[in-house]
Amino acid sequence: MPKMPAQLTDLAARKAKLKDTVYTLPSGRGLFLLVQPTGIKQWMVRFQTLEGKRGNRIVGVYPDMGVADARTAADQLHQRVRMGESPEGMRDRRRAERLSKTEEEVAAALLIEDARSHSFTVLSDAWLEHRKLGWAPATYRKSTFIVQKRLQPLLGQSDMRTLTTKNVVPVLVSLAAETPSIAIKARQCLNGIIDYCIVRGIRGDDQLLRLQRALPRHRGSHIPAITKIQGVGRLMRTVLGYEGRVVRGGLLLAAYTACRPGVVASARWSEMDLERAEWCIPAEKMKTRIEHVVSLPKQAVEMLTEMSQYGGGDYVFPGVGKRGNPHLHRDALSKALRDMGFQGQHATHGFRAMLRTVARERLKIDIDVLEAQLAHAKADEIQAAYDRARFEDERRIVMQVWADFLHEQADSATVLQMKRA
C-alpha cells in the first residue's frame, strides 16, 4: 500500500517556512496545512462525496486551531460527507441558522444533532478508533475499509439506539451476493459495533442483533489451498519457474515459512538474520501481537541472499508495477498465482493450510509444532497465559524438512512433465 503521510506536528506547523507561492504540508486523512506567501496558515481538508466529486474545505486557521483540533475537524467533515451531507460552508451555516431560529426550531435542530451523534457512521468510527490499538495494522485497514466503504454508505444515518436485525440483514445479503468473504467480515464488524454500543449504554443489554443465520451458505468459502500431495509438486515447480524475481521470492518465502501474505510482502532486511537463519517478525505485524521468530531453511537463505544483491532499500521485496508501493503488495502474489493457472485452487494464504495439512498427514509433524510455526493464538485465555512454548528448536528442524519436501515434490513433478512431453 502507498505510504501514508505522518500526522503533522505542532513544531513542523509552526516552523513551516514562507515561499513565493502557496504550498501544502500533508497531515494524513486528507488534512493539509495550507501555507500562504503572506504568512497565513490554514487547515484544509480534501474530500470526496458519495457521488465521487472531489473538493476541499478550509476548517480553521493555525495557530488558532491546533493540530489535534484540526484532525478532529477533518474527521468530522469526512463523517458528514460519508453521511451524504454537503460540507460547503457547514460551520458558518449552522451558526447562522442557530441565530435565526425560534426555540422550536432550535429544539428540532438539537434532535437532529442528537440523532447524528448516535448514528451508525459516528459510532462505527468510534468503534474502529477504540479497537485500533489492539489490532494488527492489516486488520485495522481491512475493518476500516469494510465499515466505511461497504456498511456506512448503506447504514450511515441509522440510529444505533433503534437499529434492528431486519434493518441489517438486507445489507449483509447484498454484500454476500457480491463478495461472500466481505459479508462475513462485515457481520463480525456489526456484532462488534453493537457490543460497543451496549457496553456504553447506547443500547440495552437485550438489544443484540440476530445475524448468525443472516448469510446464505456458500460452498468453498475457505481460502483455496492445495492440500493433496498430487498438487504440491506442480505448484512448487510452477512457482520456481516464475519469471518475476521479486514475486517469485515472495511466493517462495510464503511457501517455506507459511507466514501470512501481508507479513511476507512487507518483510524488512532489519528483520532478517541470514547468519543465524532467522526471521524475527515484530509484534505489531503479528495478528497475535506477539513477536514471532521464524527459522529459515537453507533454500530460503539462498533466495534471500540473492535478493540482497539487487538492493531495494529497506524492504526485502521492493514494490513492482505502477502503484509506487515501497514494498511488494500482497495482491501481486495472489495475481501471480492466478496468472500461473491456480485461480480457485491455491491462494498465497493457502501455503499455511498446505503446511498444516500436508506436513501433518505426510510428514507426521507434531501438531503443536505446526501451530507454533503458524503463530495461531491459543484456544483460550488460560492456555495463552500458561502455555508459552514456541518449539523454536523443533521448528528449525521441521522447516528444513518441509523445504526439502517441497523441492523433492517439485523435482518429481518436473520429471513427470518431461516424460509426458
CSV table of C-alpha atoms in Angstrom, one decimal:
chain,number,residue,atom,x,y,z
A,1,MET,CA,0.0,0.0,0.0
A,2,PRO,CA,1.1,3.6,-0.6
A,3,LYS,CA,2.9,5.1,2.4
A,4,MET,CA,0.5,7.2,4.4
A,5,PRO,CA,1.8,10.7,5.4
A,6,ALA,CA,2.6,11.1,9.1
A,7,GLN,CA,0.4,13.5,11.2
A,8,LEU,CA,1.9,17.0,11.1
A,9,THR,CA,3.4,18.0,14.4
A,10,ASP,CA,2.9,21.4,16.1
A,11,LEU,CA,6.6,22.1,15.7
A,12,ALA,CA,6.5,21.4,12.0
A,13,ALA,CA,3.4,23.6,11.5
A,14,ARG,CA,5.0,26.4,13.5
A,15,LYS,CA,8.3,26.3,11.6
A,16,ALA,CA,6.7,26.0,8.1
A,17,LYS,CA,8.7,28.4,6.0
A,18,LEU,CA,7.1,31.0,3.7
A,19,LYS,CA,7.6,30.7,0.0
A,20,ASP,CA,6.8,32.8,-3.0
A,21,THR,CA,3.8,30.6,-3.8
A,22,VAL,CA,1.1,28.8,-1.9
A,23,TYR,CA,2.0,25.2,-0.8
A,24,THR,CA,0.7,22.5,1.4
A,25,LEU,CA,2.0,20.2,4.1
A,26,PRO,CA,0.2,16.8,4.4
A,27,SER,CA,-1.0,15.6,7.8
A,28,GLY,CA,-2.9,12.4,6.8
A,29,ARG,CA,-6.6,11.6,6.2
A,30,GLY,CA,-7.0,14.4,3.6
A,31,LEU,CA,-5.8,17.1,6.1
A,32,PHE,CA,-3.3,19.7,4.9
A,33,LEU,CA,-1.7,22.8,6.2
A,34,LEU,CA,-2.1,25.5,3.5
A,35,VAL,CA,0.8,28.0,3.8
A,36,GLN,CA,0.2,31.3,2.1
A,37,PRO,CA,3.0,33.7,1.0
A,38,THR,CA,1.5,36.3,3.3
A,39,GLY,CA,2.3,34.1,6.3
A,40,ILE,CA,-1.3,32.9,6.9
A,41,LYS,CA,-1.6,29.2,7.6
A,42,GLN,CA,-4.9,27.5,7.1
A,43,TRP,CA,-6.1,24.0,7.7
A,44,MET,CA,-7.6,22.5,4.5
A,45,VAL,CA,-9.4,19.2,4.1
A,46,ARG,CA,-9.7,17.4,0.8
A,47,PHE,CA,-12.8,15.1,0.5
A,48,GLN,CA,-14.7,13.0,-2.0
A,49,THR,CA,-18.5,12.8,-1.9
A,50,LEU,CA,-20.6,9.7,-2.3
A,51,GLU,CA,-21.1,10.6,-5.9
A,52,GLY,CA,-17.3,10.7,-6.5
A,53,LYS,CA,-17.0,14.5,-6.6
A,54,ARG,CA,-13.8,15.9,-5.1
A,55,GLY,CA,-13.4,19.2,-3.2
A,56,ASN,CA,-11.7,20.9,-0.4
A,57,ARG,CA,-12.8,22.9,2.6
A,58,ILE,CA,-10.9,25.3,5.0
A,59,VAL,CA,-11.8,24.2,8.5
A,60,GLY,CA,-9.6,26.6,10.6
A,61,VAL,CA,-6.6,28.9,10.9
A,62,TYR,CA,-3.3,27.9,12.6
A,63,PRO,CA,-2.4,28.5,15.4
A,64,ASP,CA,-5.9,29.5,16.5
A,65,MET,CA,-6.8,25.9,15.6
A,66,GLY,CA,-4.1,23.4,16.8
A,67,VAL,CA,-3.0,20.2,15.2
A,68,ALA,CA,-5.3,18.0,17.3
A,69,ASP,CA,-8.4,20.2,16.8
A,70,ALA,CA,-7.7,20.3,13.0
A,71,ARG,CA,-7.5,16.5,13.0
A,72,THR,CA,-10.9,16.3,14.8
A,73,ALA,CA,-12.4,18.8,12.4
A,74,ALA,CA,-11.2,16.8,9.4
A,75,ASP,CA,-12.6,13.6,10.8
A,76,GLN,CA,-16.0,15.3,11.4
A,77,LEU,CA,-16.1,16.7,7.9
A,78,HIS,CA,-15.3,13.2,6.4
A,79,GLN,CA,-18.0,11.7,8.6
A,80,ARG,CA,-20.6,14.2,7.3
A,81,VAL,CA,-19.6,13.7,3.7
A,82,ARG,CA,-20.0,9.9,4.1
A,83,MET,CA,-23.5,10.5,5.5
A,84,GLY,CA,-24.4,12.5,2.4
A,85,GLU,CA,-24.3,16.0,3.9
A,86,SER,CA,-22.8,18.9,1.9
A,87,PRO,CA,-19.5,20.1,3.5
A,88,GLU,CA,-19.7,23.6,1.9
A,89,GLY,CA,-20.0,26.4,4.5
A,90,MET,CA,-21.1,23.8,7.1
A,91,ARG,CA,-19.9,25.6,10.2
A,92,ASP,CA,-21.0,29.1,9.1
A,93,ARG,CA,-24.4,27.8,8.0
A,94,ARG,CA,-25.0,26.1,11.3
A,95,ARG,CA,-24.0,29.3,13.3
A,96,ALA,CA,-26.3,31.5,11.2
A,97,GLU,CA,-29.2,29.0,11.5
A,98,ARG,CA,-28.9,28.9,15.3
A,99,LEU,CA,-29.1,32.7,15.5
A,100,SER,CA,-32.2,33.0,13.3
A,101,LYS,CA,-34.2,30.0,14.6
A,102,THR,CA,-37.1,30.0,17.0
A,103,GLU,CA,-37.0,27.9,20.2
A,104,GLU,CA,-38.9,25.2,18.5
A,105,GLU,CA,-36.5,25.2,15.6
A,106,VAL,CA,-33.5,25.1,17.9
A,107,ALA,CA,-35.1,22.1,19.7
A,108,ALA,CA,-35.7,20.4,16.4
A,109,ALA,CA,-32.1,21.1,15.4
A,110,LEU,CA,-30.8,19.6,18.7
A,111,LEU,CA,-32.8,16.4,18.0
A,112,ILE,CA,-31.2,16.2,14.6
A,113,GLU,CA,-27.8,16.6,16.1
A,114,ASP,CA,-28.6,14.0,18.8
A,115,ALA,CA,-29.6,11.5,16.1
A,116,ARG,CA,-26.4,12.2,14.2
A,117,SER,CA,-24.3,11.6,17.3
A,118,HIS,CA,-26.0,8.3,17.7
A,119,SER,CA,-25.8,7.4,14.0
A,120,PHE,CA,-24.1,4.3,12.6
A,121,THR,CA,-21.4,6.4,10.9
A,122,VAL,CA,-20.4,8.3,14.1
A,123,LEU,CA,-20.4,5.2,16.4
A,124,SER,CA,-18.8,2.8,13.9
A,125,ASP,CA,-16.0,5.3,13.5
A,126,ALA,CA,-15.7,5.4,17.3
A,127,TRP,CA,-15.6,1.6,17.4
A,128,LEU,CA,-12.8,1.5,14.9
A,129,GLU,CA,-10.7,4.0,16.8
A,130,HIS,CA,-11.4,2.1,20.1
A,131,ARG,CA,-10.1,-1.2,18.5
A,132,LYS,CA,-7.2,0.3,16.6
A,133,LEU,CA,-4.5,-0.2,19.3
A,134,GLY,CA,-5.4,-3.9,19.8
A,135,TRP,CA,-5.4,-4.8,16.2
A,136,ALA,CA,-2.6,-5.6,13.7
A,137,PRO,CA,-2.4,-2.8,11.1
A,138,ALA,CA,-3.7,-5.0,8.3
A,139,THR,CA,-6.7,-6.0,10.4
A,140,TYR,CA,-7.5,-2.3,11.1
A,141,ARG,CA,-7.1,-1.4,7.4
A,142,LYS,CA,-9.5,-4.2,6.4
A,143,SER,CA,-12.1,-3.4,9.0
A,144,THR,CA,-11.9,0.3,8.2
A,145,PHE,CA,-12.5,-0.5,4.5
A,146,ILE,CA,-15.5,-2.7,5.2
A,147,VAL,CA,-17.1,-0.3,7.7
A,148,GLN,CA,-16.5,3.0,5.8
A,149,LYS,CA,-16.8,1.8,2.2
A,150,ARG,CA,-19.4,-1.0,2.5
A,151,LEU,CA,-21.5,-0.5,5.6
A,152,GLN,CA,-21.6,3.2,6.2
A,153,PRO,CA,-23.0,4.1,2.7
A,154,LEU,CA,-26.0,1.8,3.4
A,155,LEU,CA,-26.5,2.2,7.2
A,156,GLY,CA,-24.7,5.5,7.9
A,157,GLN,CA,-27.7,7.5,9.1
A,158,SER,CA,-29.3,4.7,11.0
A,159,ASP,CA,-29.9,5.4,14.7
A,160,MET,CA,-27.9,2.8,16.7
A,161,ARG,CA,-30.4,3.1,19.6
A,162,THR,CA,-33.1,1.6,17.4
A,163,LEU,CA,-31.2,-0.4,14.7
A,164,THR,CA,-32.8,-3.9,14.3
A,165,THR,CA,-31.9,-7.1,12.7
A,166,LYS,CA,-34.3,-6.6,9.8
A,167,ASN,CA,-32.6,-3.3,9.0
A,168,VAL,CA,-29.2,-5.0,8.7
A,169,VAL,CA,-30.0,-8.4,7.1
A,170,PRO,CA,-30.7,-7.0,3.6
A,171,VAL,CA,-27.3,-5.2,3.6
A,172,LEU,CA,-25.5,-8.4,4.5
A,173,VAL,CA,-27.3,-10.4,1.9
A,174,SER,CA,-26.5,-7.8,-0.7
A,175,LEU,CA,-22.8,-7.9,0.2
A,176,ALA,CA,-22.8,-11.7,0.2
A,177,ALA,CA,-24.2,-11.8,-3.3
A,178,GLU,CA,-21.2,-9.7,-4.5
A,179,THR,CA,-18.4,-11.0,-2.2
A,180,PRO,CA,-19.2,-13.6,0.5
A,181,SER,CA,-15.9,-13.1,2.4
A,182,ILE,CA,-16.6,-9.4,2.7
A,183,ALA,CA,-20.1,-10.1,4.0
A,184,ILE,CA,-18.7,-12.5,6.7
A,185,LYS,CA,-16.2,-9.8,7.9
A,186,ALA,CA,-19.0,-7.2,7.8
A,187,ARG,CA,-21.1,-9.4,10.1
A,188,GLN,CA,-18.2,-9.6,12.5
A,189,CYS,CA,-17.8,-5.8,12.4
A,190,LEU,CA,-21.5,-5.3,13.0
A,191,ASN,CA,-21.5,-7.5,16.1
A,192,GLY,CA,-18.5,-5.7,17.4
A,193,ILE,CA,-20.2,-2.3,16.9
A,194,ILE,CA,-23.4,-3.4,18.6
A,195,ASP,CA,-21.4,-4.7,21.6
A,196,TYR,CA,-19.5,-1.4,21.8
A,197,CYS,CA,-22.9,0.4,21.9
A,198,ILE,CA,-24.3,-2.0,24.6
A,199,VAL,CA,-21.3,-1.6,26.8
A,200,ARG,CA,-21.6,2.2,26.7
A,201,GLY,CA,-25.3,2.2,27.4
A,202,ILE,CA,-26.4,3.3,24.0
A,203,ARG,CA,-28.4,0.1,23.5
A,204,GLY,CA,-29.9,-2.1,26.1
A,205,ASP,CA,-28.3,-5.4,27.2
A,206,ASP,CA,-31.0,-7.3,25.3
A,207,GLN,CA,-30.7,-5.4,22.1
A,208,LEU,CA,-28.4,-7.8,20.2
A,209,LEU,CA,-28.8,-8.4,16.5
A,210,ARG,CA,-29.6,-12.0,15.3
A,211,LEU,CA,-27.1,-12.3,12.5
A,212,GLN,CA,-25.8,-15.8,12.9
A,213,ARG,CA,-28.1,-17.2,10.1
A,214,ALA,CA,-28.3,-14.0,8.1
A,215,LEU,CA,-26.0,-15.0,5.4
A,216,PRO,CA,-26.7,-17.7,2.8
A,217,ARG,CA,-24.4,-20.7,2.8
A,218,HIS,CA,-21.7,-20.7,0.2
A,219,ARG,CA,-19.7,-23.7,-0.8
A,220,GLY,CA,-16.0,-23.3,-1.0
A,221,SER,CA,-15.9,-20.3,1.3
A,222,HIS,CA,-12.5,-21.3,2.7
A,223,ILE,CA,-9.3,-19.8,1.2
A,224,PRO,CA,-8.3,-22.0,-1.7
A,225,ALA,CA,-5.3,-24.2,-0.9
A,226,ILE,CA,-3.7,-27.3,-2.4
A,227,THR,CA,-3.7,-29.8,0.4
A,228,LYS,CA,-3.4,-33.0,-1.7
A,229,ILE,CA,0.1,-34.4,-2.3
A,230,GLN,CA,-0.6,-34.8,-6.0
A,231,GLY,CA,-0.8,-31.0,-6.4
A,232,VAL,CA,2.1,-29.8,-4.3
A,233,GLY,CA,4.8,-30.7,-6.8
A,234,ARG,CA,3.1,-29.0,-9.8
A,235,LEU,CA,2.5,-25.9,-7.7
A,236,MET,CA,6.2,-25.6,-6.5
A,237,ARG,CA,7.6,-26.4,-10.0
A,238,THR,CA,5.5,-23.6,-11.4
A,239,VAL,CA,6.4,-21.1,-8.7
A,240,LEU,CA,10.1,-21.9,-9.1
A,241,GLY,CA,9.8,-21.3,-12.8
A,242,TYR,CA,8.1,-17.9,-12.5
A,243,GLU,CA,10.0,-15.2,-14.3
A,244,GLY,CA,9.4,-12.3,-11.9
A,245,ARG,CA,12.3,-12.4,-9.5
A,246,VAL,CA,10.7,-10.3,-6.7
A,247,VAL,CA,7.3,-12.0,-6.8
A,248,ARG,CA,8.9,-15.5,-7.1
A,249,GLY,CA,10.9,-14.7,-4.0
A,250,GLY,CA,7.8,-13.6,-2.1
A,251,LEU,CA,5.9,-16.8,-3.0
A,252,LEU,CA,8.9,-19.0,-2.1
A,253,LEU,CA,9.2,-17.3,1.3
A,254,ALA,CA,5.5,-17.8,1.9
A,255,ALA,CA,5.8,-21.5,0.9
A,256,TYR,CA,8.9,-22.1,3.1
A,257,THR,CA,7.7,-20.4,6.2
A,258,ALA,CA,3.8,-20.4,5.9
A,259,CYS,CA,3.7,-16.8,7.1
A,260,ARG,CA,0.8,-14.6,6.3
A,261,PRO,CA,1.0,-12.9,2.8
A,262,GLY,CA,1.0,-9.3,4.2
A,263,VAL,CA,3.8,-10.1,6.6
A,264,VAL,CA,5.8,-11.7,3.7
A,265,ALA,CA,5.2,-8.8,1.3
A,266,SER,CA,6.3,-6.2,3.9
A,267,ALA,CA,9.4,-8.1,5.2
A,268,ARG,CA,12.3,-5.8,6.0
A,269,TRP,CA,16.0,-6.6,5.9
A,270,SER,CA,16.3,-5.4,9.5
A,271,GLU,CA,14.1,-8.4,10.5
A,272,MET,CA,16.4,-10.9,8.8
A,273,ASP,CA,19.5,-12.5,10.3
A,274,LEU,CA,20.9,-14.7,7.5
A,275,GLU,CA,23.8,-15.9,9.6
A,276,ARG,CA,21.5,-17.3,12.2
A,277,ALA,CA,18.9,-18.2,9.5
A,278,GLU,CA,16.2,-16.5,11.4
A,279,TRP,CA,13.5,-14.0,10.6
A,280,CYS,CA,12.3,-12.0,13.6
A,281,ILE,CA,8.8,-10.6,12.9
A,282,PRO,CA,7.9,-7.7,15.2
A,283,ALA,CA,4.8,-7.9,17.4
A,284,GLU,CA,3.0,-5.1,15.6
A,285,LYS,CA,3.0,-7.1,12.4
A,286,MET,CA,1.6,-10.2,14.0
A,287,LYS,CA,-2.1,-11.0,14.4
A,288,THR,CA,-1.4,-12.3,17.9
A,289,ARG,CA,0.6,-9.1,18.8
A,290,ILE,CA,3.5,-11.3,19.9
A,291,GLU,CA,6.9,-11.2,18.3
A,292,HIS,CA,7.4,-14.3,16.1
A,293,VAL,CA,10.8,-15.9,15.3
A,294,VAL,CA,10.8,-17.9,12.1
A,295,SER,CA,13.5,-20.4,11.3
A,296,LEU,CA,14.7,-20.1,7.7
A,297,PRO,CA,15.6,-23.3,5.8
A,298,LYS,CA,18.7,-23.1,3.6
A,299,GLN,CA,16.6,-22.7,0.5
A,300,ALA,CA,15.1,-19.5,2.0
A,301,VAL,CA,18.5,-18.2,3.0
A,302,GLU,CA,19.8,-18.8,-0.6
A,303,MET,CA,16.9,-16.9,-2.1
A,304,LEU,CA,17.2,-14.0,0.4
A,305,THR,CA,21.0,-13.8,-0.3
A,306,GLU,CA,20.2,-13.5,-4.0
A,307,MET,CA,17.6,-10.8,-3.3
A,308,SER,CA,20.1,-8.8,-1.1
A,309,GLN,CA,22.4,-8.4,-4.1
A,310,TYR,CA,19.8,-6.4,-6.0
A,311,GLY,CA,19.3,-3.7,-3.4
A,312,GLY,CA,15.8,-2.5,-3.0
A,313,GLY,CA,16.2,-0.3,0.1
A,314,ASP,CA,14.7,-1.3,3.5
A,315,TYR,CA,12.4,-4.0,2.1
A,316,VAL,CA,13.3,-7.5,1.1
A,317,PHE,CA,10.8,-7.4,-1.8
A,318,PRO,CA,10.7,-3.9,-3.3
A,319,GLY,CA,7.5,-2.7,-5.0
A,320,VAL,CA,6.7,-3.7,-8.5
A,321,GLY,CA,4.3,-2.3,-11.1
A,322,LYS,CA,3.0,1.3,-11.3
A,323,ARG,CA,1.4,1.7,-7.8
A,324,GLY,CA,4.5,3.2,-6.3
A,325,ASN,CA,4.5,1.0,-3.3
A,326,PRO,CA,7.7,0.9,-1.2
A,327,HIS,CA,7.4,-2.9,-1.0
A,328,LEU,CA,5.7,-5.7,-2.8
A,329,HIS,CA,1.9,-5.7,-2.4
A,330,ARG,CA,0.3,-8.9,-1.2
A,331,ASP,CA,-2.1,-8.7,-4.2
A,332,ALA,CA,0.8,-9.1,-6.6
A,333,LEU,CA,1.4,-12.6,-5.0
A,334,SER,CA,-2.2,-13.6,-5.5
A,335,LYS,CA,-2.3,-12.3,-9.1
A,336,ALA,CA,0.8,-14.3,-9.9
A,337,LEU,CA,-0.8,-17.5,-8.7
A,338,ARG,CA,-3.9,-16.7,-10.7
A,339,ASP,CA,-1.8,-16.0,-13.8
A,340,MET,CA,0.0,-19.3,-13.3
A,341,GLY,CA,-3.3,-21.1,-13.6
A,342,PHE,CA,-4.1,-21.7,-9.9
A,343,GLN,CA,-7.2,-19.4,-9.6
A,344,GLY,CA,-9.7,-21.1,-7.3
A,345,GLN,CA,-7.1,-23.8,-6.4
A,346,HIS,CA,-4.5,-22.0,-4.4
A,347,ALA,CA,-4.0,-18.6,-2.9
A,348,THR,CA,-0.9,-17.1,-1.2
A,349,HIS,CA,-2.6,-17.6,2.2
A,350,GLY,CA,-3.1,-21.3,1.2
A,351,PHE,CA,0.5,-22.1,1.9
A,352,ARG,CA,-0.5,-22.0,5.6
A,353,ALA,CA,-3.2,-24.6,5.1
A,354,MET,CA,-0.8,-26.7,2.9
A,355,LEU,CA,1.7,-26.8,5.7
A,356,ARG,CA,-0.9,-27.6,8.3
A,357,THR,CA,-2.4,-30.4,6.3
A,358,VAL,CA,0.3,-32.0,4.2
A,359,ALA,CA,3.1,-31.7,6.8
A,360,ARG,CA,0.8,-33.3,9.4
A,361,GLU,CA,-0.5,-36.1,7.2
A,362,ARG,CA,2.6,-36.9,5.1
A,363,LEU,CA,5.5,-35.9,7.3
A,364,LYS,CA,3.8,-36.7,10.7
A,365,ILE,CA,4.9,-33.5,12.2
A,366,ASP,CA,3.6,-32.8,15.7
A,367,ILE,CA,0.5,-30.6,15.7
A,368,ASP,CA,1.8,-28.3,18.5
A,369,VAL,CA,5.0,-27.6,16.5
A,370,LEU,CA,2.9,-26.8,13.4
A,371,GLU,CA,0.6,-24.5,15.4
A,372,ALA,CA,3.6,-22.7,16.8
A,373,GLN,CA,5.0,-22.2,13.3
A,374,LEU,CA,1.7,-20.8,12.1
A,375,ALA,CA,1.6,-18.5,15.2
A,376,HIS,CA,-2.0,-19.3,15.9
A,377,ALA,CA,-3.5,-17.8,19.0
A,378,LYS,CA,-4.0,-20.2,22.0
A,379,ALA,CA,-7.5,-21.7,22.3
A,380,ASP,CA,-8.4,-19.8,25.4
A,381,GLU,CA,-7.1,-17.2,27.9
A,382,ILE,CA,-5.9,-19.8,30.4
A,383,GLN,CA,-3.9,-21.7,27.8
A,384,ALA,CA,-2.5,-18.4,26.4
A,385,ALA,CA,-1.4,-17.4,30.0
A,386,TYR,CA,0.4,-20.7,30.8
A,387,ASP,CA,1.3,-22.3,27.6
A,388,ARG,CA,4.0,-20.2,26.0
A,389,ALA,CA,6.0,-22.9,24.3
A,390,ARG,CA,7.4,-21.8,20.9
A,391,PHE,CA,9.2,-25.0,19.9
A,392,GLU,CA,12.0,-23.0,18.3
A,393,ASP,CA,14.5,-25.9,18.2
A,394,GLU,CA,11.9,-28.3,16.8
A,395,ARG,CA,10.7,-25.8,14.2
A,396,ARG,CA,14.2,-25.2,13.0
A,397,ILE,CA,14.4,-28.9,12.1
A,398,VAL,CA,10.8,-29.1,10.8
A,399,MET,CA,11.0,-26.2,8.4
A,400,GLN,CA,14.2,-27.6,6.8
A,401,VAL,CA,12.4,-30.9,6.4
A,402,TRP,CA,9.4,-29.1,4.9
A,403,ALA,CA,11.5,-27.1,2.4
A,404,ASP,CA,13.3,-30.2,1.3
A,405,PHE,CA,10.0,-32.0,0.9
A,406,LEU,CA,8.7,-29.1,-1.3
A,407,HIS,CA,11.7,-29.3,-3.6
A,408,GLU,CA,11.5,-33.1,-3.8
A,409,GLN,CA,7.9,-32.8,-4.9
A,410,ALA,CA,8.9,-30.1,-7.5
A,411,ASP,CA,11.6,-32.3,-8.9
A,412,SER,CA,9.3,-35.2,-9.2
A,413,ALA,CA,6.7,-33.1,-11.0
A,414,THR,CA,9.4,-31.9,-13.4
A,415,VAL,CA,10.5,-35.5,-14.2
A,416,LEU,CA,6.8,-36.4,-14.7
A,417,GLN,CA,6.3,-33.5,-17.0
A,418,MET,CA,9.4,-34.4,-19.1
A,419,LYS,CA,8.2,-38.0,-19.5
A,420,ARG,CA,4.8,-36.8,-20.7
A,421,ALA,CA,6.5,-34.4,-23.2
